[in-house]
Coordinates of C-alpha atoms and ligand atoms in Angstrom, one line a residue:
X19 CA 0.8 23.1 5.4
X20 CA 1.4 26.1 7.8
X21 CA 4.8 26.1 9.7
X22 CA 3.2 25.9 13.1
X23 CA 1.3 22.1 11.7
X24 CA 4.7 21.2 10.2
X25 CA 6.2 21.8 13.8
X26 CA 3.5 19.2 15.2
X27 CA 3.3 17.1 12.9
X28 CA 6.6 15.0 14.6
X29 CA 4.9 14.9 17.9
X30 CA 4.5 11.4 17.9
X31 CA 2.4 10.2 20.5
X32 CA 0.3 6.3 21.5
X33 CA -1.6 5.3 18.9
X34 CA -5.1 7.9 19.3
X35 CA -7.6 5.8 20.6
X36 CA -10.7 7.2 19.5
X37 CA -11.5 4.2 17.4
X38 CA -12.1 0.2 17.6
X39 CA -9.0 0.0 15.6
X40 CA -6.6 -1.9 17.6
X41 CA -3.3 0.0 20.0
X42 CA 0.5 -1.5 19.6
X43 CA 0.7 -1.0 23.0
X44 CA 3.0 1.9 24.3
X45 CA 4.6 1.6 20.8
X46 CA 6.2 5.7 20.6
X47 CA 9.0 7.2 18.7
X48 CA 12.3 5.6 19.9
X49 CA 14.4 9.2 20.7
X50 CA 18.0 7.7 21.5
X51 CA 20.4 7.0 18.8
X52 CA 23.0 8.9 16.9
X53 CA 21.9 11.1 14.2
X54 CA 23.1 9.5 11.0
X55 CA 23.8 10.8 7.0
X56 CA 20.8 8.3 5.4
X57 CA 20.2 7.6 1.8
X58 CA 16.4 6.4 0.8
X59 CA 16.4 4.8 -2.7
X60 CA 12.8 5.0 -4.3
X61 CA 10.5 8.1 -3.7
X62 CA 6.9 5.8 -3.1
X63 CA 4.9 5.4 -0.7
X64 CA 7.4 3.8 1.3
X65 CA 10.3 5.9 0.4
X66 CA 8.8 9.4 1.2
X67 CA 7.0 8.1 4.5
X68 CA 11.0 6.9 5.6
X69 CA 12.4 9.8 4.2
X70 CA 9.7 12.1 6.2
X71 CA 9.8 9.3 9.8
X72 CA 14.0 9.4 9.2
X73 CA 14.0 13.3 8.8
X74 CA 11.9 14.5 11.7
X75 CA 13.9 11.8 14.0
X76 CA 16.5 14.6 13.0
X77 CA 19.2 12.7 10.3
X78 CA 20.2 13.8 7.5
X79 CA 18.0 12.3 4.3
X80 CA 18.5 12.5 0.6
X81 CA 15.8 10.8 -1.0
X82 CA 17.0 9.5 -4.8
X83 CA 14.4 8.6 -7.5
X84 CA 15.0 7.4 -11.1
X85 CA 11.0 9.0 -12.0
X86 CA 10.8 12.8 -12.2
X87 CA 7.8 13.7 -9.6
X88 CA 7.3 11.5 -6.7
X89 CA 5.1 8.3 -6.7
X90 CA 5.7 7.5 -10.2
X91 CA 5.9 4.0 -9.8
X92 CA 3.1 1.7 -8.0
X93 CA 2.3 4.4 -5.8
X94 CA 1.0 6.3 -8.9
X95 CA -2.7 6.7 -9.5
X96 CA -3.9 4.2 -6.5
X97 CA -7.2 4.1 -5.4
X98 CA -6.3 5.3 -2.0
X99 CA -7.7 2.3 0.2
X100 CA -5.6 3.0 3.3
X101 CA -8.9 0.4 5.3
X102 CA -6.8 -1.2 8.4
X103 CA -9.1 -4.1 7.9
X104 CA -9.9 -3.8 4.4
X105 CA -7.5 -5.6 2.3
X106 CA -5.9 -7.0 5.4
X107 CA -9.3 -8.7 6.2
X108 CA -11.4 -9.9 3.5
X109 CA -8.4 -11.1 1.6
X110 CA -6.1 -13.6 2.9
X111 CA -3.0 -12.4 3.6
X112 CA -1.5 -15.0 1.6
X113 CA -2.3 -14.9 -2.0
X114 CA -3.9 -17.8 -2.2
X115 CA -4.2 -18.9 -5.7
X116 CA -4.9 -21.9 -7.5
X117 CA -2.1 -24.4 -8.3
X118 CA -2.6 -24.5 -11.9
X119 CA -3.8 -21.4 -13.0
X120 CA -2.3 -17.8 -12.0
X121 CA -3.4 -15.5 -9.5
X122 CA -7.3 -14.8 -9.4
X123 CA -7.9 -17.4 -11.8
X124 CA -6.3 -15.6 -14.7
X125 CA -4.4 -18.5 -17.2
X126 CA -0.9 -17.7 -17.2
X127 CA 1.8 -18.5 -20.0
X128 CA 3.6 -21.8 -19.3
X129 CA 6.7 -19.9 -20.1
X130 CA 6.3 -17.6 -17.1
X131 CA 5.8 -20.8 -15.0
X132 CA 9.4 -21.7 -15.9
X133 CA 11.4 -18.7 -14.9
X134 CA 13.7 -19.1 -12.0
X135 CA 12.7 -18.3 -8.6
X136 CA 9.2 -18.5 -9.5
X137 CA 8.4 -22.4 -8.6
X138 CA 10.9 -21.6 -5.3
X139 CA 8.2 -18.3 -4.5
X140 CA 5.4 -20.5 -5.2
X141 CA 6.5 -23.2 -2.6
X142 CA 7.2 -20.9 -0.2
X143 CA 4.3 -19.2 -0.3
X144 CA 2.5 -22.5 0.1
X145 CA 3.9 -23.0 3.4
X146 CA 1.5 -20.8 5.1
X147 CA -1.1 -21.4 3.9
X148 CA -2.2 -23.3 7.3
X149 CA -4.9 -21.5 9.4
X150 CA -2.4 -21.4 12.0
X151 CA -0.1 -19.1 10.1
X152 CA -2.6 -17.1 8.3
X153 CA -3.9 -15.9 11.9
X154 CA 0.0 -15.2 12.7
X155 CA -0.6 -13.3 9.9
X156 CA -3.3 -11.4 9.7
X157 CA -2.2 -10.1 13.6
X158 CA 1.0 -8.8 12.6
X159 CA -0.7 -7.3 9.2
X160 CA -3.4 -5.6 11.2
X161 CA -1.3 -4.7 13.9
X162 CA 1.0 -3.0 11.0
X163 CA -2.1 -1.2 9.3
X164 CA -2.9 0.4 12.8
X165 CA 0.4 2.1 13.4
X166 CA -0.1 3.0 9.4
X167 CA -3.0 4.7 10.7
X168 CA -2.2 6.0 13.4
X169 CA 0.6 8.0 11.6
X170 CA -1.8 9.2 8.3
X171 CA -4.4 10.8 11.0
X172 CA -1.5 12.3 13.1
X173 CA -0.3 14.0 9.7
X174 CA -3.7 14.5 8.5
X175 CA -5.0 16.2 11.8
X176 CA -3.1 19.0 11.5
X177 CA -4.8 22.4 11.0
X178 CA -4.6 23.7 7.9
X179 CA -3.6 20.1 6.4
X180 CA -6.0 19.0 3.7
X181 CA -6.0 16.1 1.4
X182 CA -9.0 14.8 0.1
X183 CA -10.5 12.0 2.0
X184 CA -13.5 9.6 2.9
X185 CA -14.3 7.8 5.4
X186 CA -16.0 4.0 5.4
X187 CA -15.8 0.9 2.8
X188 CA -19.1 -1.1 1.4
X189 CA -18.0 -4.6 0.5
X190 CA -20.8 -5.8 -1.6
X191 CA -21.1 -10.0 -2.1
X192 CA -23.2 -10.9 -5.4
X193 CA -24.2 -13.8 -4.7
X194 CA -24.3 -16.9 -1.2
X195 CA -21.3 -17.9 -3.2
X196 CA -19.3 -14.8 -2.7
X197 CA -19.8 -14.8 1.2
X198 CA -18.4 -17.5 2.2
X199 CA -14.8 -17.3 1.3
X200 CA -14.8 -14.2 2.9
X201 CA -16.4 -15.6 6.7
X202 CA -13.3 -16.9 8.1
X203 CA -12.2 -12.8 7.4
X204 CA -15.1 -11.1 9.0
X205 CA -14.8 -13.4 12.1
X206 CA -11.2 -12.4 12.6
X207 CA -12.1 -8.8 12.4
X208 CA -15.1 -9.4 14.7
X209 CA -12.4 -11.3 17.2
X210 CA -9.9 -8.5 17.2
X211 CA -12.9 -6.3 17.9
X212 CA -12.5 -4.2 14.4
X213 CA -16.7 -2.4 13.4
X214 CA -18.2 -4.2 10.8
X215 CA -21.5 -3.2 10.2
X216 CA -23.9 -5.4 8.3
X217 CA -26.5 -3.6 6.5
X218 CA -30.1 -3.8 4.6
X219 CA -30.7 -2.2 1.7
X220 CA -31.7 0.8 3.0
X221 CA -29.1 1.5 4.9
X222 CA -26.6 0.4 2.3
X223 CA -28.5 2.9 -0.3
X224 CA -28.3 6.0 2.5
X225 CA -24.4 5.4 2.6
X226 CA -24.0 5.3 -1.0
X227 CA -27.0 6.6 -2.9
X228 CA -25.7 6.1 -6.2
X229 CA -25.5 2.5 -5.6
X230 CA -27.8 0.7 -8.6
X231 CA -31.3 -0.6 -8.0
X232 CA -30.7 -3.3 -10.8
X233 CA -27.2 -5.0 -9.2
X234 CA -28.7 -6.6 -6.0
X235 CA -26.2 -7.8 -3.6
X236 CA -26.8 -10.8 -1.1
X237 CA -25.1 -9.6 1.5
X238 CA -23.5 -5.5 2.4
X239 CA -20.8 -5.3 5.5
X240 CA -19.9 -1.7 6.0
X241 CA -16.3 -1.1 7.6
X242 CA -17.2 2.9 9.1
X243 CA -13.4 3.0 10.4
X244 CA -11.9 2.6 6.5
X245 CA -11.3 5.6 4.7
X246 CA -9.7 6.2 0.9
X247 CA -7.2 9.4 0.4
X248 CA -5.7 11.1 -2.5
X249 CA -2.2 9.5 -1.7
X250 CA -0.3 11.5 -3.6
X251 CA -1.8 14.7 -2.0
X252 CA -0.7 13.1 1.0
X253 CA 3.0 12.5 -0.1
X254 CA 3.7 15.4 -1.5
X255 CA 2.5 17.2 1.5
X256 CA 4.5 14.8 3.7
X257 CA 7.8 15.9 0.9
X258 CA 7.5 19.3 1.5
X259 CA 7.2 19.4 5.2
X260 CA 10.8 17.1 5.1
X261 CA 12.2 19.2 2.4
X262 CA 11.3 22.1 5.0
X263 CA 12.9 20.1 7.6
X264 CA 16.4 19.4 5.2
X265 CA 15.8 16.4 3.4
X266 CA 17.3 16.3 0.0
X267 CA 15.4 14.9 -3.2
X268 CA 17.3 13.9 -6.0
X269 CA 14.7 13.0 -8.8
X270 CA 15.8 12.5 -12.2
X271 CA 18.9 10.2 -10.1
X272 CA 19.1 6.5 -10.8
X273 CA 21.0 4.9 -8.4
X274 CA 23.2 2.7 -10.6
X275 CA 25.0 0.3 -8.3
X276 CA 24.6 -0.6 -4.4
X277 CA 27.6 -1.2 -2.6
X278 CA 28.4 -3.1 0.6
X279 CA 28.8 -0.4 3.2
X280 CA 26.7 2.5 2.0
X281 CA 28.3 3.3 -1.0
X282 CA 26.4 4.3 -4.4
X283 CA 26.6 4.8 -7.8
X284 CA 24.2 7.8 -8.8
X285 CA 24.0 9.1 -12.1
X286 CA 21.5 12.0 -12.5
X287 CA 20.4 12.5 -16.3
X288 CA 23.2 12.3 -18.5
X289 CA 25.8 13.7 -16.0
X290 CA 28.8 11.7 -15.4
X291 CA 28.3 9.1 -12.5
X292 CA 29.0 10.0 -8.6
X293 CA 29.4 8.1 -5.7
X294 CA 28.5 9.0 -2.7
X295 CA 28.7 7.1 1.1
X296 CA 26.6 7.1 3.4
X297 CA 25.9 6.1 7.3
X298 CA 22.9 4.3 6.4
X299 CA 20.7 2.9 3.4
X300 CA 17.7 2.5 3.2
X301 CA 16.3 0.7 -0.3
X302 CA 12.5 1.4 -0.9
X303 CA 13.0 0.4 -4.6
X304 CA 10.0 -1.2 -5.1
X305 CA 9.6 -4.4 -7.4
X306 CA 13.0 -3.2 -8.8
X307 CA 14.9 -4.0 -5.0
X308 CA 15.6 -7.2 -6.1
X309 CA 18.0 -6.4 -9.0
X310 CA 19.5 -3.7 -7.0
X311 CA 20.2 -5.7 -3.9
X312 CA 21.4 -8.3 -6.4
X313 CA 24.6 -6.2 -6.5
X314 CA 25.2 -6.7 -2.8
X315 CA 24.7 -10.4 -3.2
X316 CA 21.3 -10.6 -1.7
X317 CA 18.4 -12.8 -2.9
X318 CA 15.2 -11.5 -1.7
X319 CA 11.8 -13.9 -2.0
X320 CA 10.0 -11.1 -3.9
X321 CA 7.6 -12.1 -6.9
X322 CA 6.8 -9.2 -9.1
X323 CA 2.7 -9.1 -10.5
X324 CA 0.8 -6.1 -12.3
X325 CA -2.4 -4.8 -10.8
X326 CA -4.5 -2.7 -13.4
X327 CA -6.5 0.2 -12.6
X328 CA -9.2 2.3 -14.5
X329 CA -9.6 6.3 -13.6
X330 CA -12.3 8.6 -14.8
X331 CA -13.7 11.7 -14.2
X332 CA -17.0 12.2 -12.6
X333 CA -19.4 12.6 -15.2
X334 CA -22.3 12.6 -12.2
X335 CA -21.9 13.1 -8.6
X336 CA -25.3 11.9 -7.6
X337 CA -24.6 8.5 -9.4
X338 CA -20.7 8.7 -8.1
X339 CA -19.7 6.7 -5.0
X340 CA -19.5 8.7 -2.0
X341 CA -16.1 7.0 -0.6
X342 CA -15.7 3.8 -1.7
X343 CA -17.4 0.1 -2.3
X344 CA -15.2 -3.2 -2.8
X345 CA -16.7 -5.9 -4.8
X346 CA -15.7 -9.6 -2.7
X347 CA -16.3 -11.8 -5.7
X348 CA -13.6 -9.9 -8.5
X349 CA -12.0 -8.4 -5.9
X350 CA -12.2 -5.0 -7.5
X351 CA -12.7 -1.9 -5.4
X352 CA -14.4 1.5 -6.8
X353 CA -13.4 4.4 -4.7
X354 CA -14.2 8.0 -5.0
X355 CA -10.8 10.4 -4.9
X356 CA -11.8 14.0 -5.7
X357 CA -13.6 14.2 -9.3
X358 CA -12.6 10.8 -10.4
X359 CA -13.9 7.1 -9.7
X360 CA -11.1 4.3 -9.9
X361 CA -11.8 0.9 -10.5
X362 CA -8.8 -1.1 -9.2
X363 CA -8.6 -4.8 -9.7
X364 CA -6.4 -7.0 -6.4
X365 CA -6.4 -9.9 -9.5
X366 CA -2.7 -9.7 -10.2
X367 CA -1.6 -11.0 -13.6
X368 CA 1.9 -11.4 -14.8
X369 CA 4.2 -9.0 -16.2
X370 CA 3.6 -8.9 -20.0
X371 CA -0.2 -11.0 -19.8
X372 CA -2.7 -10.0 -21.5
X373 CA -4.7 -7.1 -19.5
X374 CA -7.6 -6.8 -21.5
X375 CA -10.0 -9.1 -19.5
X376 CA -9.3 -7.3 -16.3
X377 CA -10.0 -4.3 -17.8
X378 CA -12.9 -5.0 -19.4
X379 CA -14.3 -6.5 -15.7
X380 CA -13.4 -2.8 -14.2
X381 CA -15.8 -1.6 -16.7
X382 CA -18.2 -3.9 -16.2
X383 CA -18.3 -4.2 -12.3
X384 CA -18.1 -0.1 -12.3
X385 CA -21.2 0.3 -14.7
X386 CA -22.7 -3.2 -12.8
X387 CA -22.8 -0.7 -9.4
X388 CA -22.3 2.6 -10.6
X389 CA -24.0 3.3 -14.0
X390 CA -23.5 6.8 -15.7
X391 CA -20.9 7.5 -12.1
X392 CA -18.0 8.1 -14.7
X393 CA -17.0 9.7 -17.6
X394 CA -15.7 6.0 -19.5
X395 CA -16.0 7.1 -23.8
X396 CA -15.9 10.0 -26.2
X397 CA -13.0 12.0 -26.3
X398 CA -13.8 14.3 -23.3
X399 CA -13.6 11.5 -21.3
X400 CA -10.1 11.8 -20.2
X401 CA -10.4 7.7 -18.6
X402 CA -7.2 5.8 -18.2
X403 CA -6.5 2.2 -18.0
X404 CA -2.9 1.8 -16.7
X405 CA -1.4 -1.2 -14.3
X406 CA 1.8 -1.8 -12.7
X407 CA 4.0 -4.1 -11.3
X408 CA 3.9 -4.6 -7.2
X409 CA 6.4 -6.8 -5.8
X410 CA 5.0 -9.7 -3.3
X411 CA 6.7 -11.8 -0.4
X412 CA 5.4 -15.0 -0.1
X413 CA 3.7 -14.2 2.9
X414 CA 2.1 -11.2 2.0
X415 CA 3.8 -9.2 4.6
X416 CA 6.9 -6.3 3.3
X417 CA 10.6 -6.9 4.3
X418 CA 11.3 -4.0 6.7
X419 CA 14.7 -4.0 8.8
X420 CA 18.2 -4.8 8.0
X421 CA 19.2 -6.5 5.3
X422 CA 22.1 -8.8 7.2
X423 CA 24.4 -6.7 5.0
X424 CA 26.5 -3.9 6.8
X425 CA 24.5 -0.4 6.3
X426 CA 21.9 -1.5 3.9
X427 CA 18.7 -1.8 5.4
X428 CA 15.0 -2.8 3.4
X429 CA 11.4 -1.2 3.5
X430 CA 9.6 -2.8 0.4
X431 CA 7.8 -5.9 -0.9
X432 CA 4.6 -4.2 0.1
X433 CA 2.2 -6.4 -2.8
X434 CA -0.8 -4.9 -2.5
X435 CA -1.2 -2.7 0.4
X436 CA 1.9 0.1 0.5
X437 CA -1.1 2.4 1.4
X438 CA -1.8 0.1 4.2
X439 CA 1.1 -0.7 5.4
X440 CA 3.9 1.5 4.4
X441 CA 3.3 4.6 6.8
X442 CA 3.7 2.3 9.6
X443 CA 6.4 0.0 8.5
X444 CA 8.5 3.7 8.1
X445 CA 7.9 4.3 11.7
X446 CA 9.4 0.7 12.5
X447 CA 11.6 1.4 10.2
X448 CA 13.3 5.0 12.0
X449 CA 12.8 3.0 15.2
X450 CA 15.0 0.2 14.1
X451 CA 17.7 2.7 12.4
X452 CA 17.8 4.6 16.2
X453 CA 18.5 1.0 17.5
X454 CA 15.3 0.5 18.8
X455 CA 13.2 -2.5 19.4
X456 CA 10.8 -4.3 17.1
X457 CA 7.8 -4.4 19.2
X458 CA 6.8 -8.5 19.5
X459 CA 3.5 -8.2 17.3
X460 CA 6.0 -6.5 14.6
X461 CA 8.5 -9.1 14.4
X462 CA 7.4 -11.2 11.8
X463 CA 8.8 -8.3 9.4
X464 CA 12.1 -8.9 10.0
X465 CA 13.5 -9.9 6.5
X466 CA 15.5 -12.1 8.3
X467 CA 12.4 -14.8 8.4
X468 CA 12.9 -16.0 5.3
X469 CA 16.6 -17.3 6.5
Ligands
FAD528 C1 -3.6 -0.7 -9.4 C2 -3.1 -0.7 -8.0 C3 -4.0 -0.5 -6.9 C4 -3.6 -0.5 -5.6 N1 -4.5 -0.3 -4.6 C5 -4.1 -0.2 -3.3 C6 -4.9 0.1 -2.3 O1 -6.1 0.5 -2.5 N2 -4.5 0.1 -1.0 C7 -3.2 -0.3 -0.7 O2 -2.8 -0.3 0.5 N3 -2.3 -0.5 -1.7 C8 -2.7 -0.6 -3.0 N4 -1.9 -0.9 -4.0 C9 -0.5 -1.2 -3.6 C10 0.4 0.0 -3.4 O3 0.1 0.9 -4.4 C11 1.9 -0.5 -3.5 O4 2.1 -1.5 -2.5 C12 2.8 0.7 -3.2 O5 2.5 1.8 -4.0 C13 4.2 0.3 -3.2 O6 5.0 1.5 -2.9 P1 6.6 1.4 -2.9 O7 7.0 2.8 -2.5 O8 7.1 0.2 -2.3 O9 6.9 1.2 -4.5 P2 6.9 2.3 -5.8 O10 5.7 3.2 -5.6 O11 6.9 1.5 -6.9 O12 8.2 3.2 -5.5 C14 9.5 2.7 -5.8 C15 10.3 3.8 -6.4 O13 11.7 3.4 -6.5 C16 12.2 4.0 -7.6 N5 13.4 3.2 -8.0 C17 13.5 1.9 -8.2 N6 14.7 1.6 -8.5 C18 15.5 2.7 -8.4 C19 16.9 3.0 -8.6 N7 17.7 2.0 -9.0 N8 17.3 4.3 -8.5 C20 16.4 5.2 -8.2 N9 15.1 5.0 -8.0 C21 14.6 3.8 -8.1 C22 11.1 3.9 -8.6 O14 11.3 4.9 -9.7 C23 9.9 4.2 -7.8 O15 9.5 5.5 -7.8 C24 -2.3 -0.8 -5.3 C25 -1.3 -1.0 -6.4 C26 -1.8 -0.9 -7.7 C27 -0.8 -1.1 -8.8

């Protein structure tokens, strides 16, 4: 990034409107408010887009990260779906699984079941699972993803700002059977006036000619206005233009205990432990903001689920997706990041199951619309299987604003979608630490809701 982008890059302006994507109003950058000394715990998706909306709003940041690089913990490896009416869409926002089996139809151990908090999540969760709220939903999750992208394409537009990126989604049904749990998504999409295109064979082979002739789909809905980006490209270009701007980050730093009133415990390595105060903090922790907030005597609704993922290098572009194709009946998306395919399953499991049948589907539905795309045996093949744990609210939507405790404010519980959501819900989030307002299609955030 040249200095002259990293001096644009805070103009904040209205949402561009050069798409069908849908405005939040005259949502702007809120410019009052005192300029405060602001910790961020966690240096994810969500912690570096605070630390990077916090800094150019002009406090003073230090970012602190247990992990070594940045985006070391779910943020690592993702399959860069930042689609505004992707997952937000043809998913419920809700997971919406079956009572006796675990999410996506994957057995769980009865053991699991047990654990506290889980049945409390689980009834939660099943309280909107009315049309009414999923609607609420979906508007405040879509509204959310806009601002998200609204802020990636402000970054990204930048001259001499280059990440690698794609633009448009396939979702591919199998079968009559995989269509129609997916209607009542496309209609909402089609309602808030969002481009999906539905397409013939033909067309879906010009988009993506390395689609297979042998794995014929019943239906193809093309979403133009989706795109997939190297994320972490994008975050560490977002870390060095706050570093420029005097944000601190202190990797290699756990933050040990989390004190009422902005105090922390920090130990970096084996150096003896610190404290340090601070005006304001803001804890981006991931699925491991629960235990830490646990210190300050809160109890957030968070449910913690692994989501697998298989990488691989190209082994032949012409059979490679060109951006990035999401399979509606396994709900497993192959997208296209630079030389490598990933195969990412939206089937969580629980922590410590069994993996192995997930991965072997993300082989399968990868060679099933993709054969000889990637480079999957043999020891050149450099491919990795890896999953992690995502942390979910039982609505599906993350906890951003304060936390009802002085000083401690939240930006996590992002499930499945911290690409989607988390560059906008740090915008809300520098708004809301300026003393701005929540705009009224953002209010369902508030981590206040769940009481
Ligand atoms: C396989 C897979 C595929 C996905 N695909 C998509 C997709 O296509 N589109 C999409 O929108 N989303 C997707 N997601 C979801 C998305 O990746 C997550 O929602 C997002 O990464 C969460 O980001 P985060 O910053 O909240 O958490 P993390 O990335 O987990 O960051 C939290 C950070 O906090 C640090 N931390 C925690 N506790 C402490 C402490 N006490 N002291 C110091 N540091 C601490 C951790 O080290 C970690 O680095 C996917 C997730 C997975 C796993």
């Amino acid at each position: 990034m040249h200095d002259d982008s990293s001096l644009t890059l805070c103009q904040f302006t209205q949402i561009s409107s050069n798409s069908n994507y849908p405005t939040i109003g005259s949502w702007q950058r809120y410019t009052q408010g005192t300029k405060l000394r602001v910790a961020v715990i966690g240096a994810g998706v969500a912690g570096i887009a605070t630390a990077w909306e916090l800094t150019t709003d002009g406090h003073t940041v230090s970012v602190f990260d247990k992990a070594s690089g940045i985006a070391e913990g779910a943020s690592f490896a993702s399959p860069g779906w930042v689609g505004l009416a992707g997952l937000t869409g043809w998913d419920s926002v809700s997971p919406n699984w079956p009572k006796k089996v675990g999410p996506g139809g994957l057995t769980t151990s009865a053991g699991w079941w047990g654990r506290s908090g889980t049945r409390r999540w689980l009834s939660a969760m099943k309280q909107y699972n009315t049309t009414a709220q999923q609607t609420a939903l979906f508007a405040t999750s879509l509204d959310l993803a806009a601002l998200s992208v609204d802020r990636l394409r402000q970054t990204l537009s930048q001259p001499g700002v280059d990440v690698e990126r794609s633009q448009g989604i396939m979702v591919l049904m199998r079968s009559d059977a995989d269509v129609a749990p997916y209607a009542s998504g496309l209609q909402r999409l089609k309602d808030r006036e969002i481009k999906v295109v539905e397409l013939d064979p033909a067309g879906a082979k010009k988009l993506e000619p390395g689609l297979s002739d042998d794995t014929v789909p019943a239906a193809r809905w093309w979403l133009p206005e989706d795109e997939i980006i190297n994320g972490r490209q994008w975050l560490s270009l977002l870390k060095t233009d706050a570093m420029r701007r005097g944000c601190v980050f202190q990797m290699n730093t756990s933050v040990i205990t989390l004190h009422a009133g902005g105090r922390l415990t920090l130990q970096t390595g084996s150096q003896p432990r610190q404290e340090q105060v601070f005006d304001a903090v803001v804890v981006c922790a991931g699925h491991q903001g629960a235990a830490l907030l646990g210190d300050v005597g809160l109890t957030l609704p968070l449910l913690n689920m692994n989501q697998c993922v298989l990488s691989a290098p190209i082994r032949d572009p012409h059979f490679a997706p060109v951006s990035g194709v999401f399979d509606a009946g396994h709900r497993i998306s192959i997208t296209r990041t630079g030389q490598r395919i990933r195969a990412s399953s939206a089937t969580g499991i629980w922590p410590g199951q069994d993996a192995e049948p997930v991965f072997k589907q993300l082989y399968q539905v990868l060679n099933d619309w993709f054969p000889g795309s990637a480079s999957l045996h043999g020891v050149q093949s450099c491919a990795q299987a890896w999953q992690t744990t995502c942390a979910f609210t039982p609505d599906g939507l993350p906890l951003v604003g304060a936390s009802g405790t002085p000083k401690i404010w939240l930006n996590l519980g992002f499930g499945a979608k911290g690409w989607t959501h988390a560059p906008g819900a740090a915008r809300l989030m520098a708004n809301l630490l300026k003393g701005g307002p929540t705009p009224e299609q953002l209010k369902g955030l508030a981590p206040s809701r769940f009481g």
